[in-house]
PDB file of C-alpha atoms in Angstrom:
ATOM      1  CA  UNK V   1       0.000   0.000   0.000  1.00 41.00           C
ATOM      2  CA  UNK V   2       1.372   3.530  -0.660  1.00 47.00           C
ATOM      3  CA  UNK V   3       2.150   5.350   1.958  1.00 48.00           C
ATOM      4  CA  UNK V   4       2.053   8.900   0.579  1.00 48.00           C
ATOM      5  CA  UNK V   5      -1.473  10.637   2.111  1.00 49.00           C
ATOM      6  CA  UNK V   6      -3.506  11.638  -0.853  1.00 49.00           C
ATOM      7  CA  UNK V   7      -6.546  14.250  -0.529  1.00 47.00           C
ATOM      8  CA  UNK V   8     -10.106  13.234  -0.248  1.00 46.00           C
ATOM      9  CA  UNK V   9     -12.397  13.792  -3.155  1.00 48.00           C
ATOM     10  CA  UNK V  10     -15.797  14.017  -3.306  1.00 49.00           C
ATOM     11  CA  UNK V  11     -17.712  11.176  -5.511  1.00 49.00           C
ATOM     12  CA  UNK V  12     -17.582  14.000  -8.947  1.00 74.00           C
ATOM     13  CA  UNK V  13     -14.000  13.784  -8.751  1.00 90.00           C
ATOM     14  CA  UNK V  14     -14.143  10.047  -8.250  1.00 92.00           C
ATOM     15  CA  UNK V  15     -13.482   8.829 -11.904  1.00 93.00           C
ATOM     16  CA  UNK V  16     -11.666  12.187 -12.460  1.00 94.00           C
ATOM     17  CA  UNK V  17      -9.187  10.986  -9.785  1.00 95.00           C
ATOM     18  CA  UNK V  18      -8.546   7.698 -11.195  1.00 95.00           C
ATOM     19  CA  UNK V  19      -7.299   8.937 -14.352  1.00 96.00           C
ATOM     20  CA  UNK V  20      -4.959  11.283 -13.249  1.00 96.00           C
ATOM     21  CA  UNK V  21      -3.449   8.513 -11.319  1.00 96.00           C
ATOM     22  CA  UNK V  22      -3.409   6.641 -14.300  1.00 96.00           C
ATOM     23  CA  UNK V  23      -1.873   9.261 -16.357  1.00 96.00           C
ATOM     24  CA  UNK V  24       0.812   9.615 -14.030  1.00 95.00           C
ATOM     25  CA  UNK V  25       1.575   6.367 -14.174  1.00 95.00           C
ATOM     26  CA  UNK V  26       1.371   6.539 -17.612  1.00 94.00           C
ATOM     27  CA  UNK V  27       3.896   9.336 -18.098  1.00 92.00           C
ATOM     28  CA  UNK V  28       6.473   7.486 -15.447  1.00 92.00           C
ATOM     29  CA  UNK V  29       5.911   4.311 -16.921  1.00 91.00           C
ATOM     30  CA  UNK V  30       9.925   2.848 -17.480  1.00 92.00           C
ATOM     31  CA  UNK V  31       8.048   0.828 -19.861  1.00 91.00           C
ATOM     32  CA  UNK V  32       7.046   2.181 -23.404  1.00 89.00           C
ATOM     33  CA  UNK V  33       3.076   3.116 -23.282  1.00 88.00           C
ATOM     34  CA  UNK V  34       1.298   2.815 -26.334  1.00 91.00           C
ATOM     35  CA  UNK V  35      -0.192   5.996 -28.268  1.00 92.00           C
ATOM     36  CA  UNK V  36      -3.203   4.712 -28.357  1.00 93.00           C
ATOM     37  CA  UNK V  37      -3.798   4.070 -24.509  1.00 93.00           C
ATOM     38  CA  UNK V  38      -2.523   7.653 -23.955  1.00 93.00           C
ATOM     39  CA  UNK V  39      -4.572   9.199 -26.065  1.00 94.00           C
ATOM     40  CA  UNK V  40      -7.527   7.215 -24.107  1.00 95.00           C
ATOM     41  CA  UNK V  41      -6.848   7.917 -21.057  1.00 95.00           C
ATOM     42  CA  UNK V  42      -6.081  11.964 -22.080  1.00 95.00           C
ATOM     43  CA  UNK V  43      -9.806  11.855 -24.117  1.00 95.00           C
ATOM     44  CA  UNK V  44     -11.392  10.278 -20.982  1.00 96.00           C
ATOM     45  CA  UNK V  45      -9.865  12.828 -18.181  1.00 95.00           C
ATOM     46  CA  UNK V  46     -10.403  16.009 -20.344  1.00 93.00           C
ATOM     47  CA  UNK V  47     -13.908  14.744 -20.496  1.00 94.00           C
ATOM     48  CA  UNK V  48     -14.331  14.284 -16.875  1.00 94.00           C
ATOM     49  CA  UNK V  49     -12.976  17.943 -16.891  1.00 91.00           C
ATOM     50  CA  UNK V  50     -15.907  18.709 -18.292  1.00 88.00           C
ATOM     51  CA  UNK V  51     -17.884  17.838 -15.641  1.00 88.00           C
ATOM     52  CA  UNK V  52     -15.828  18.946 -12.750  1.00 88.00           C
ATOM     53  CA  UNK V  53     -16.609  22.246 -10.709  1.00 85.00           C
ATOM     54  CA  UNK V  54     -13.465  23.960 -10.101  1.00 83.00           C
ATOM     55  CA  UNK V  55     -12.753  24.290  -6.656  1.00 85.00           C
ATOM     56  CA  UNK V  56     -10.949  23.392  -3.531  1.00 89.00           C
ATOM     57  CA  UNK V  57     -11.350  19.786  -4.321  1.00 91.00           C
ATOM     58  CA  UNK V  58     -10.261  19.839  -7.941  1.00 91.00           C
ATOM     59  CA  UNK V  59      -7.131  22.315  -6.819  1.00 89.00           C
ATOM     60  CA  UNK V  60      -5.943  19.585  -4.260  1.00 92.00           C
ATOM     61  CA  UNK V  61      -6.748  17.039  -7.183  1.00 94.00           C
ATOM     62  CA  UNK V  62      -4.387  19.002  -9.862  1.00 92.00           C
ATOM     63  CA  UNK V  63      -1.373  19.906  -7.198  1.00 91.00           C
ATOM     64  CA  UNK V  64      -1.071  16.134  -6.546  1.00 94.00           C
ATOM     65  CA  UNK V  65      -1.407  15.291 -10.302  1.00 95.00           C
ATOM     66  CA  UNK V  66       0.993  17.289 -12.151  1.00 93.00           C
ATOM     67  CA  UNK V  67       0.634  15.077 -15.655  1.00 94.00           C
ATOM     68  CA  UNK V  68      -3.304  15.821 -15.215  1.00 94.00           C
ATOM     69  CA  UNK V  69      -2.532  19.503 -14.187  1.00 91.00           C
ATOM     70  CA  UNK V  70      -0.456  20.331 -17.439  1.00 90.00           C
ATOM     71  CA  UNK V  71      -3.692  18.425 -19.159  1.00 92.00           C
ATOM     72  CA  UNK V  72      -6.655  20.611 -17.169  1.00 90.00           C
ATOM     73  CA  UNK V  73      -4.468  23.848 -18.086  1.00 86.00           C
ATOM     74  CA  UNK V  74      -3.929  23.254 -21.432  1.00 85.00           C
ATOM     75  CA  UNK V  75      -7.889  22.821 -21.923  1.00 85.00           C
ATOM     76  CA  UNK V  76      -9.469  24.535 -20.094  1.00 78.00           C
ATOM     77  CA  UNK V  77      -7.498  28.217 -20.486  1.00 76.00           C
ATOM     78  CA  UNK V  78      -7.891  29.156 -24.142  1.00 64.00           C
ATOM     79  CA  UNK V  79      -4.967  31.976 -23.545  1.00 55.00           C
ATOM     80  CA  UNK V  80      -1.473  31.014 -23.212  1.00 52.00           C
ATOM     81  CA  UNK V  81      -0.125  31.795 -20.287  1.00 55.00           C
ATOM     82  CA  UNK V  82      -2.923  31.563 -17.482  1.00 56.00           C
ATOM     83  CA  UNK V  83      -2.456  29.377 -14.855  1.00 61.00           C
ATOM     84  CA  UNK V  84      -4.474  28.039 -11.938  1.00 63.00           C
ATOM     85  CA  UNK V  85      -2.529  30.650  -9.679  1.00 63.00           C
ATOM     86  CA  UNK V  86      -4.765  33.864  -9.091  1.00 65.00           C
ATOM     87  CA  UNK V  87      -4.481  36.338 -11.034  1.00 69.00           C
ATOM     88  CA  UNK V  88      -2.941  39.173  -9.304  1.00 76.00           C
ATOM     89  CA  UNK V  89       0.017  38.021  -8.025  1.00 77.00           C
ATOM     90  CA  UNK V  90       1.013  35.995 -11.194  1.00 73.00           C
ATOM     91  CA  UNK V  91       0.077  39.518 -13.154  1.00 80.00           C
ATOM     92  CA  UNK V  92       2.716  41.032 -10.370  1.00 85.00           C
ATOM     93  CA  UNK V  93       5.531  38.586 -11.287  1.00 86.00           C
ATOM     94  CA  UNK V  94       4.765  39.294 -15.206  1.00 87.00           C
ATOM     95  CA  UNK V  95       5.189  42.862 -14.270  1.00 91.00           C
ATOM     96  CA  UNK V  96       8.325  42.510 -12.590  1.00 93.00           C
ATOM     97  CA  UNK V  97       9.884  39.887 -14.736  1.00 92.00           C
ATOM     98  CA  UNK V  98       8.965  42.815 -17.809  1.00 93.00           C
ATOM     99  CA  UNK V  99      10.506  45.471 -15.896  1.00 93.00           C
ATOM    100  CA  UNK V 100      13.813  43.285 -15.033  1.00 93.00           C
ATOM    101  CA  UNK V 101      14.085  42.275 -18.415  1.00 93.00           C
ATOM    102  CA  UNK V 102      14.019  45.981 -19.605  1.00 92.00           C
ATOM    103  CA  UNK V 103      17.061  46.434 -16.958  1.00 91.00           C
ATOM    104  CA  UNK V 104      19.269  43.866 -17.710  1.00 91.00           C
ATOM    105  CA  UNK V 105      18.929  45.398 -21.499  1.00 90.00           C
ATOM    106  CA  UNK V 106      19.591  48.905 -20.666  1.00 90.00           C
ATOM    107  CA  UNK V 107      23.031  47.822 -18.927  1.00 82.00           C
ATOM    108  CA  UNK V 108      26.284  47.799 -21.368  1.00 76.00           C
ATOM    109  CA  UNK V 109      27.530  44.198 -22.080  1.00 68.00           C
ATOM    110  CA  UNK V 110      29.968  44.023 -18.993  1.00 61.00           C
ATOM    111  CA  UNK V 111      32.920  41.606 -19.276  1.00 58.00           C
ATOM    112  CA  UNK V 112      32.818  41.098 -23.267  1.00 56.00           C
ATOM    113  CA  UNK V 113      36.903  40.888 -23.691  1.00 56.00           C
ATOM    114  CA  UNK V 114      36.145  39.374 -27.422  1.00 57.00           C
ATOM    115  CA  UNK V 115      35.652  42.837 -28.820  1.00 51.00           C
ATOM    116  CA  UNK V 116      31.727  41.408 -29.580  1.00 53.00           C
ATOM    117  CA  UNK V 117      28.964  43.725 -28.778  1.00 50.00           C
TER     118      UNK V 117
END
């Protein structure tokens, strides 16, 4: 038995919770896993998606699952980049990461002894 605690779910996330397990297994499997069983078990947990509630429960579900996390973000956010995080503070770090960016490009190339620019 594994000895890892795992969160409780509520009976909607029942079948959802199976196959993220199984897609975790799936993508640590050190044996080959056929295309065809992946693609089942991906077709079968972005349904269940479907009829999940986001929420507390599903949250707990994806930080445990990160195979079916990837999966849940791909589909369900139509804009690339959005995440499960909230909004604000991951709109923060964009901000910052913009602004350091802009910094590091402003500085002269320090410690170029090639004569490249």
């Amino acid at each position: 038995m594994n000895t890892t605690q795992t969160p409780s779910f509520s009976a909607d996330l029942t079948v959802t919770h199976v196959l993220a397990e199984l897609l975790e297994r799936l993508e640590h499997s050190a044996v080959p896993v056929g295309p065809e069983q992946y693609l089942s078990v991906v077709t079968h947990l972005v349904e269940a998606f479907d009829s999940v509630r986001p929420g507390v429960e599903l949250g707990a579900l994806l930080d445990t699952h990160p195979a079916a996390a990837e999966l849940y973000e791909n589909t369900v956010y139509q804009h690339a980049g959005l995440c499960r995080s909230p909004l604000d503070p991951a709109l923060a770090a964009e901000r910052q990461a913009k602004q350091a960016i802009e910094r590091a490009m402003r500085q002269p190339n320090q410690g170029n002894t090639h004569g490249q620019s």
